[in-house]
Coordinates of N, CA, C and O in Angstrom, one line a residue:
Q16 N 24.4 20.7 12.7 CA 23.1 20.6 11.6 C 22.8 19.8 10.7 O 22.0 19.3 10.6
R17 N 24.1 19.6 10.2 CA 24.4 18.2 9.5 C 24.0 16.9 9.7 O 23.4 16.1 9.2
Q18 N 24.5 16.8 11.1 CA 24.6 15.6 11.5 C 22.9 15.4 12.2 O 22.5 14.1 11.9
A19 N 22.4 16.6 12.3 CA 21.1 16.3 13.1 C 20.2 16.2 11.7 O 19.2 15.4 11.9
F20 N 20.5 16.8 10.3 CA 19.8 16.5 9.4 C 19.8 15.0 8.8 O 19.0 14.5 8.8
I21 N 20.9 14.2 9.1 CA 21.4 13.2 8.8 C 20.7 12.2 9.6 O 20.0 11.3 9.4
A22 N 20.5 12.4 11.0 CA 19.9 11.6 12.0 C 18.4 11.6 11.5 O 18.0 10.6 11.7
N23 N 17.8 12.7 11.3 CA 16.5 12.8 10.9 C 16.1 12.2 9.7 O 14.9 11.5 9.6
E24 N 17.1 12.3 8.7 CA 17.0 11.5 7.2 C 16.7 10.1 7.5 O 15.7 9.5 7.2
L25 N 17.4 9.8 8.5 CA 17.5 8.4 8.6 C 16.4 7.6 9.4 O 15.6 6.6 9.2
K26 N 15.6 8.4 10.4 CA 14.6 8.3 11.2 C 13.5 8.3 9.9 O 12.7 7.4 10.1
M27 N 13.6 9.3 9.3 CA 12.2 9.6 8.3 C 12.1 8.1 7.3 O 11.3 7.5 7.0
R28 N 13.2 7.3 7.0 CA 13.4 6.5 6.2 C 13.0 5.1 6.8 O 11.8 4.3 6.3
E29 N 13.3 5.0 8.0 CA 12.5 4.1 8.7 C 10.8 3.9 9.3 O 10.3 3.3 8.8
E30 N 10.7 5.6 9.2 CA 9.0 5.4 9.1 C 8.5 5.4 7.8 O 7.5 4.6 7.9
I31 N 9.2 5.9 6.8 CA 8.5 5.7 5.6 C 8.5 4.1 5.0 O 7.5 3.7 4.6
T32 N 9.4 3.7 5.5 CA 9.6 1.7 5.2 C 8.2 1.2 6.2 O 7.5 0.6 5.4
S33 N 8.1 2.0 7.1 CA 7.1 0.9 8.0 C 5.7 1.6 7.7 O 4.7 0.7 7.5
I34 N 5.7 3.1 7.1 CA 4.3 3.2 6.4 C 3.8 2.2 5.1 O 3.0 2.0 4.9
Q35 N 4.9 2.2 4.6 CA 4.7 1.7 3.2 C 4.5 -0.1 3.6 O 3.5 -0.6 3.0
N36 N 4.9 -0.8 4.5 CA 4.5 -1.9 5.0 C 3.2 -2.1 5.1 O 2.6 -2.8 5.1
E37 N 2.6 -1.3 5.9 CA 1.5 -1.0 6.5 C 0.4 -0.8 5.2 O -0.4 -1.5 5.1
V38 N 0.8 -0.1 4.4 CA 0.0 0.1 3.0 C 0.0 -1.2 2.5 O -1.0 -1.6 2.0
D39 N 1.0 -1.8 2.3 CA 1.0 -3.1 1.4 C 0.1 -4.0 2.1 O -0.7 -4.9 1.3
T40 N -0.1 -4.4 3.8 CA -0.7 -5.0 4.4 C -2.0 -4.9 3.9 O -2.9 -5.8 3.8
V41 N -2.4 -3.4 3.8 CA -4.1 -3.2 3.6 C -4.2 -3.3 2.2 O -5.2 -3.8 2.2
Q42 N -3.5 -3.3 1.3 CA -3.9 -3.4 -0.1 C -3.9 -5.0 0.0 O -4.9 -5.2 -0.8
E43 N -3.0 -5.6 0.5 CA -3.2 -7.3 0.4 C -4.3 -7.4 0.9 O -5.2 -8.8 0.3
F44 N -5.1 -7.3 2.1 CA -6.2 -7.5 2.7 C -7.7 -7.1 1.7 O -8.4 -8.1 1.5
V45 N -7.4 -6.1 0.9 CA -8.0 -5.5 0.2 C -8.5 -6.7 -0.9 O -9.6 -7.1 -1.4
R46 N -7.5 -6.6 -1.5 CA -7.6 -7.8 -2.7 C -8.2 -9.4 -2.6 O -8.7 -10.0 -2.9
S47 N -7.7 -9.5 -1.3 CA -7.8 -10.6 -0.6 C -9.6 -10.7 -0.2 O -10.1 -11.9 -0.6
W48 N -9.8 -9.7 0.4 CA -11.6 -9.4 0.5 C -12.1 -9.3 -0.7 O -13.2 -10.1 -0.9
R49 N -11.7 -8.9 -2.0 CA -12.6 -8.6 -3.0 C -12.5 -10.4 -3.8 O -13.7 -10.6 -4.4
A50 N -11.3 -10.8 -3.5 CA -11.4 -12.2 -4.2 C -12.4 -13.0 -3.7 O -13.1 -14.1 -4.1
N51 N -12.6 -12.9 -2.2 CA -13.5 -14.2 -1.3 C -14.9 -13.3 -1.2 O -16.0 -13.9 -0.7
S52 N -15.2 -11.9 -1.6 CA -16.5 -11.5 -1.3 C -17.5 -11.4 -2.9 O -16.5 -11.6 -3.9
P53 N -18.7 -11.8 -2.4 CA -19.5 -12.0 -3.6 C -19.6 -10.6 -4.3 O -19.4 -9.4 -3.5
G54 N -19.8 -10.5 -5.7 CA -20.1 -9.3 -6.4 C -21.6 -9.1 -6.2 O -22.4 -9.5 -5.3
R55 N -22.0 -7.7 -7.1 CA -23.5 -7.2 -6.8 C -24.3 -8.2 -7.4 O -25.2 -8.2 -7.1
E56 N -24.2 -9.1 -8.4 CA -25.0 -10.1 -8.7 C -25.0 -11.5 -8.0 O -26.0 -12.2 -8.5
D57 N -24.1 -11.6 -7.0 CA -24.1 -12.9 -6.2 C -24.7 -12.8 -4.8 O -24.6 -13.5 -4.3
L58 N -25.8 -12.0 -4.8 CA -26.5 -12.1 -3.5 C -27.3 -13.2 -3.1 O -27.3 -13.3 -2.0
S59 N -28.1 -13.9 -4.0 CA -28.6 -14.9 -3.6 C -27.4 -16.1 -3.4 O -27.9 -17.1 -2.2
A60 N -26.0 -16.3 -3.8 CA -25.3 -17.0 -3.0 C -24.8 -16.8 -1.6 O -24.6 -17.7 -0.9
I61 N -25.1 -15.9 -1.1 CA -24.8 -15.3 0.6 C -26.3 -16.0 1.0 O -26.0 -16.7 2.1
Y62 N -27.5 -15.9 0.7 CA -28.7 -16.8 1.2 C -28.1 -17.8 1.1 O -28.9 -18.5 2.5
A63 N -27.9 -18.4 -0.2 CA -27.9 -19.8 -0.1 C -26.8 -20.3 1.3 O -27.0 -21.6 1.6
Q64 N -25.7 -19.7 1.4 CA -24.8 -20.2 2.3 C -25.1 -20.0 3.7 O -25.0 -20.9 4.4
I65 N -26.1 -19.2 3.9 CA -26.4 -19.1 5.3 C -27.3 -20.1 5.7 O -27.6 -20.7 6.6
S66 N -28.2 -20.0 4.5 CA -29.3 -21.5 4.6 C -28.7 -22.7 4.8 O -28.9 -23.6 5.8
E67 N -27.4 -22.7 4.1 CA -27.1 -24.2 4.2 C -26.2 -24.2 5.3 O -26.1 -25.8 6.1
S68 N -25.6 -23.3 5.9 CA -25.1 -23.4 7.4 C -26.2 -23.6 8.4 O -26.0 -24.5 9.2
V69 N -27.3 -23.2 8.1 CA -28.4 -23.9 9.1 C -28.5 -25.3 9.3 O -28.6 -25.9 10.3
M70 N -28.7 -25.8 7.8 CA -29.2 -27.2 7.5 C -28.1 -27.9 8.2 O -28.0 -28.8 8.9
A71 N -26.7 -27.6 7.9 CA -25.8 -28.1 8.2 C -25.7 -28.5 10.0 O -24.8 -29.5 10.2
S72 N -26.0 -27.5 10.6 CA -25.4 -27.6 12.3 C -26.8 -28.1 12.7 O -26.9 -28.4 13.8
G73 N -27.7 -28.5 11.7 CA -28.9 -29.5 12.2 C -30.1 -28.4 12.7 O -31.1 -29.3 13.5
M74 N -30.2 -27.5 12.9 CA -31.6 -26.6 13.2 C -32.3 -26.7 12.3 O -32.4 -26.8 11.1
I75 N -33.4 -26.1 12.7 CA -34.9 -25.9 12.0 C -35.2 -24.3 11.7 O -35.2 -23.6 12.5
T76 N -34.9 -24.3 10.4 CA -35.8 -22.9 9.7 C -37.1 -22.3 10.1 O -37.6 -23.3 9.6
L77 N -37.4 -21.5 11.2 CA -38.7 -21.0 11.3 C -39.0 -19.7 10.5 O -40.2 -19.7 10.1
K78 N -38.1 -18.9 10.6 CA -38.3 -18.0 9.6 C -37.0 -17.3 9.2 O -36.1 -17.2 9.6
F79 N -37.2 -16.9 7.7 CA -35.5 -16.7 6.9 C -36.5 -15.2 6.2 O -37.0 -15.3 5.1
E80 N -35.8 -14.0 6.5 CA -36.3 -13.0 6.0 C -35.2 -12.0 5.6 O -34.5 -10.9 6.4
P81 N -34.6 -11.9 4.3 CA -34.0 -11.1 3.5 C -34.1 -9.6 4.1 O -35.4 -9.3 3.9
Q82 N -33.5 -9.0 4.1 CA -33.8 -7.2 4.5 C -33.2 -6.6 3.0 O -32.5 -7.2 2.4
S83 N -33.7 -5.2 3.4 CA -33.1 -4.2 2.1 C -31.8 -4.6 1.9 O -31.1 -4.7 3.2
V84 N -31.2 -4.4 1.0 CA -29.9 -4.1 0.7 C -29.5 -2.7 1.0 O -29.8 -1.7 0.1
S85 N -28.3 -2.4 1.8 CA -27.5 -1.1 1.6 C -26.5 -0.8 0.8 O -25.6 -1.6 1.0
D86 N -26.5 0.0 -0.1 CA -25.3 0.4 -0.9 C -24.5 1.8 -0.3 O -24.8 2.5 0.2
Y87 N -23.3 1.3 -0.4 CA -22.4 2.1 0.1 C -21.3 2.4 -1.0 O -21.7 2.0 -2.0
E88 N -20.3 3.2 -0.9 CA -19.3 3.6 -1.5 C -18.9 2.4 -2.4 O -18.5 2.1 -3.6
L89 N -18.2 1.6 -1.5 CA -17.2 0.6 -1.8 C -17.9 -0.7 -1.3 O -17.3 -1.9 -1.6
I90 N -19.0 -0.8 -0.3 CA -19.5 -2.2 -0.2 C -20.8 -2.3 -0.1 O -21.6 -1.2 -0.1
R91 N -21.3 -3.3 -0.1 CA -22.8 -3.2 0.0 C -23.5 -4.3 1.3 O -22.7 -5.3 1.3
R92 N -24.4 -3.8 1.9 CA -24.6 -4.7 3.1 C -25.9 -5.3 2.8 O -26.9 -4.7 2.3
V93 N -26.2 -6.6 3.3 CA -27.1 -7.5 2.9 C -27.8 -8.0 4.2 O -26.9 -8.7 5.0
G94 N -28.8 -7.8 4.8 CA -29.3 -8.2 6.2 C -30.1 -9.0 5.9 O -31.0 -9.5 5.0
V95 N -30.1 -10.0 6.7 CA -31.1 -11.2 6.9 C -31.6 -11.4 8.6 O -31.1 -11.3 9.4
N96 N -32.8 -11.5 8.4 CA -33.4 -11.8 9.9 C -33.9 -12.9 9.7 O -34.7 -13.5 8.8
M97 N -33.7 -14.0 10.7 CA -34.2 -15.5 10.7 C -34.3 -16.0 12.1 O -33.7 -15.6 13.3
E98 N -35.0 -16.8 12.4 CA -35.4 -17.6 13.4 C -35.2 -18.8 13.3 O -35.6 -19.6 12.2
V99 N -34.0 -19.9 14.2 CA -34.1 -21.0 14.1 C -34.5 -21.8 15.6 O -34.4 -21.3 16.5
L100 N -34.7 -22.8 14.9 CA -34.8 -23.9 16.4 C -33.6 -25.0 16.5 O -33.5 -25.8 15.7
G101 N -33.3 -25.1 17.6 CA -32.2 -26.1 17.9 C -31.8 -26.4 19.4 O -32.4 -25.7 20.2
H102 N -30.8 -27.1 19.3 CA -30.4 -27.5 20.8 C -29.3 -26.3 20.8 O -28.7 -25.8 19.7
F103 N -29.0 -26.4 22.3 CA -27.8 -25.0 22.5 C -26.7 -25.3 21.7 O -26.3 -24.6 21.3
H104 N -26.2 -26.3 21.9 CA -24.7 -26.8 20.9 C -25.3 -26.4 19.7 O -23.8 -26.0 19.1
Q105 N -26.0 -26.5 18.8 CA -26.3 -26.4 17.5 C -26.2 -24.9 17.3 O -25.8 -24.6 16.2
I106 N -26.6 -24.2 18.2 CA -26.6 -22.7 18.1 C -24.8 -22.3 17.7 O -24.5 -21.5 16.8
F107 N -24.3 -22.8 18.7 CA -22.3 -22.6 18.4 C -21.8 -23.1 17.3 O -21.2 -22.4 16.3
D108 N -22.6 -24.4 16.9 CA -22.4 -25.2 15.5 C -22.8 -23.9 14.4 O -22.1 -23.5 13.5
L109 N -23.7 -23.3 14.4 CA -24.1 -22.8 13.6 C -23.6 -20.8 13.3 O -23.0 -20.9 12.2
L110 N -23.1 -21.1 14.3 CA -22.3 -19.2 14.5 C -20.6 -19.8 13.9 O -20.3 -19.0 13.2
A111 N -20.2 -20.7 14.5 CA -18.9 -21.1 14.0 C -19.1 -21.5 12.5 O -18.2 -20.9 11.8
R112 N -20.0 -21.9 11.9 CA -20.1 -22.0 10.2 C -20.3 -20.7 9.8 O -19.7 -20.5 8.5
L113 N -21.1 -19.6 10.3 CA -21.3 -18.6 9.7 C -20.2 -17.9 9.7 O -19.7 -17.1 8.8
E114 N -19.4 -18.1 10.8 CA -17.8 -17.4 11.0 C -16.7 -17.9 9.9 O -16.0 -17.2 9.4
S115 N -17.0 -18.8 9.5 CA -16.0 -19.6 8.7 C -16.3 -19.5 7.2 O -15.6 -20.0 6.5
L116 N -17.7 -19.1 6.8 CA -17.7 -18.5 5.4 C -16.7 -17.7 5.0 O -16.2 -16.9 5.7
P117 N -16.5 -17.5 3.8 CA -15.2 -16.7 3.2 C -15.9 -15.5 3.1 O -15.2 -14.3 3.1
E118 N -17.3 -15.0 3.0 CA -17.9 -14.0 2.9 C -18.0 -13.1 4.0 O -17.8 -14.0 5.5
T119 N -17.9 -11.9 4.7 CA -17.8 -11.3 5.7 C -19.5 -11.0 6.1 O -20.3 -10.7 5.6
I120 N -19.5 -11.9 7.4 CA -20.7 -11.8 7.8 C -20.9 -11.5 9.3 O -20.0 -11.9 10.2
W121 N -21.8 -10.4 10.1 CA -21.8 -10.3 11.0 C -23.1 -10.5 11.9 O -24.3 -10.2 11.4
V122 N -22.8 -10.8 13.2 CA -23.9 -11.2 13.9 C -24.2 -9.9 14.4 O -23.5 -9.3 15.3
E123 N -25.3 -9.3 14.2 CA -25.8 -7.9 14.6 C -26.4 -8.2 15.9 O -26.5 -7.2 16.8
K124 N -27.8 -8.8 16.2 CA -28.4 -9.4 17.0 C -28.5 -10.8 17.4 O -28.5 -11.6 16.5
L125 N -28.8 -11.3 18.7 CA -29.1 -12.6 18.9 C -29.5 -12.6 20.1 O -29.4 -12.0 20.9
S126 N -30.8 -13.3 20.0 CA -31.7 -13.9 21.3 C -32.1 -15.2 20.8 O -32.3 -15.9 20.4
L127 N -32.0 -15.6 22.8 CA -32.6 -17.1 23.0 C -33.1 -17.0 23.8 O -33.3 -16.3 24.8
E128 N -34.2 -17.8 23.6 CA -35.4 -18.2 24.1 C -35.6 -19.8 24.0 O -35.5 -20.7 23.2
T129 N -36.3 -20.3 25.4 CA -36.5 -21.7 25.6 C -38.0 -21.7 24.4 O -38.7 -20.9 24.8
S130 N -37.6 -23.2 24.0 CA -38.8 -23.3 23.3 C -40.4 -23.6 23.8 O -39.9 -24.6 24.9
Q131 N -41.2 -22.9 23.7 CA -42.4 -23.2 24.5 C -43.0 -24.6 24.1 O -43.3 -25.2 25.3
E132 N -42.9 -25.2 23.0 CA -43.4 -26.7 22.8 C -42.5 -27.6 23.2 O -42.8 -28.6 23.6
N133 N -40.9 -27.2 23.3 CA -40.2 -28.5 23.8 C -39.0 -27.4 24.5 O -38.3 -27.0 24.0
R134 N -38.9 -27.8 25.8 CA -38.3 -27.2 27.0 C -36.4 -27.7 26.6 O -36.0 -26.7 27.1
E135 N -36.4 -28.8 25.9 CA -34.9 -29.0 25.5 C -34.4 -28.5 24.1 O -33.3 -28.0 23.9
M136 N -35.3 -27.6 23.6 CA -35.0 -26.8 22.4 C -34.9 -25.2 22.7 O -35.5 -24.5 23.5
V137 N -34.0 -24.6 21.9 CA -33.9 -23.3 22.0 C -34.3 -22.5 20.9 O -33.7 -22.8 19.6
Q138 N -34.8 -21.5 20.5 CA -35.4 -20.5 19.7 C -34.2 -19.3 19.6 O -34.1 -18.8 20.7
C139 N -33.6 -19.5 18.8 CA -32.9 -18.5 18.4 C -33.2 -17.4 17.2 O -33.3 -17.7 16.3
G140 N -33.4 -16.0 17.7 CA -33.4 -15.2 16.4 C -32.0 -14.5 16.3 O -31.4 -14.1 17.1
V141 N -31.7 -14.3 15.0 CA -30.5 -13.6 14.6 C -30.7 -12.7 13.3 O -31.3 -12.8 12.6
S142 N -29.8 -11.4 13.9 CA -30.1 -10.3 12.8 C -28.6 -10.3 12.1 O -27.5 -10.6 12.9
L143 N -28.6 -10.6 10.7 CA -26.8 -11.1 10.3 C -26.9 -10.0 9.2 O -27.8 -9.0 8.6
G144 N -25.6 -9.5 8.9 CA -25.5 -8.4 8.2 C -24.0 -8.9 7.3 O -23.2 -9.3 8.2
A145 N -24.3 -9.1 6.1 CA -23.3 -9.8 5.3 C -22.8 -8.8 4.4 O -23.8 -7.7 3.7
F146 N -21.5 -8.8 3.8 CA -21.2 -7.6 3.1 C -20.5 -8.1 1.7 O -19.8 -9.5 1.9
A147 N -20.9 -7.3 0.8 CA -20.5 -7.6 -0.5 C -19.7 -6.7 -1.4 O -20.0 -5.5 -0.7
D148 N -18.9 -7.1 -2.1 CA -18.3 -6.0 -3.3 C -19.1 -4.9 -3.9 O -20.3 -5.4 -4.6
N149 N -18.8 -3.7 -3.6 CA -19.9 -2.5 -4.4 C -18.4 -1.9 -5.2 O -18.5 -0.6 -5.2
L150 N -17.4 -2.6 -5.0 CA -16.2 -1.8 -5.7 C -16.4 -1.8 -7.0 O -16.4 -2.4 -7.8
K151 N -16.2 -0.7 -7.6 CA -16.6 -0.4 -9.0 C -15.4 -0.3 -10.1 O -15.0 -0.7 -10.6
N152 N -14.5 0.5 -9.5 CA -13.2 1.6 -10.2 C -12.2 1.4 -8.6 O -11.8 2.6 -9.1
F153 N -11.8 0.4 -8.4 CA -10.8 0.6 -7.1 C -9.5 -0.2 -7.5 O -9.5 -1.1 -8.1
D154 N -8.4 0.6 -7.4 CA -7.3 0.4 -7.4 C -6.3 0.7 -6.2 O -6.3 1.1 -5.5

């Protein structure tokens, strides 16, 4: 019985150490995310960065519609619907730019159509969800 108890205790210590390492990793991720995410008052910064990404990719903005903000317990979601016009490779450039932003931005919908006016151009409809810090008292 003693040997089994000692063997079980050693196994439990390994599991506790593994779980503690996972907790540390999650806490570091949360700290990093909070440091890079805009706060409640910085929502216009998200719109500006998305708009700057469109311009830097060389695309033309046809429509830019901020959607309602959804507050959750710990985060807030900022929605944006937009239509842009450009060459096919510019769409990939835009998506790469959005992905490289420090904020968490999800492409929730993406539609592509050949432009009616210029067959070499692509009209792209994009629905984005950007996430901001809504953590009030988080430790």
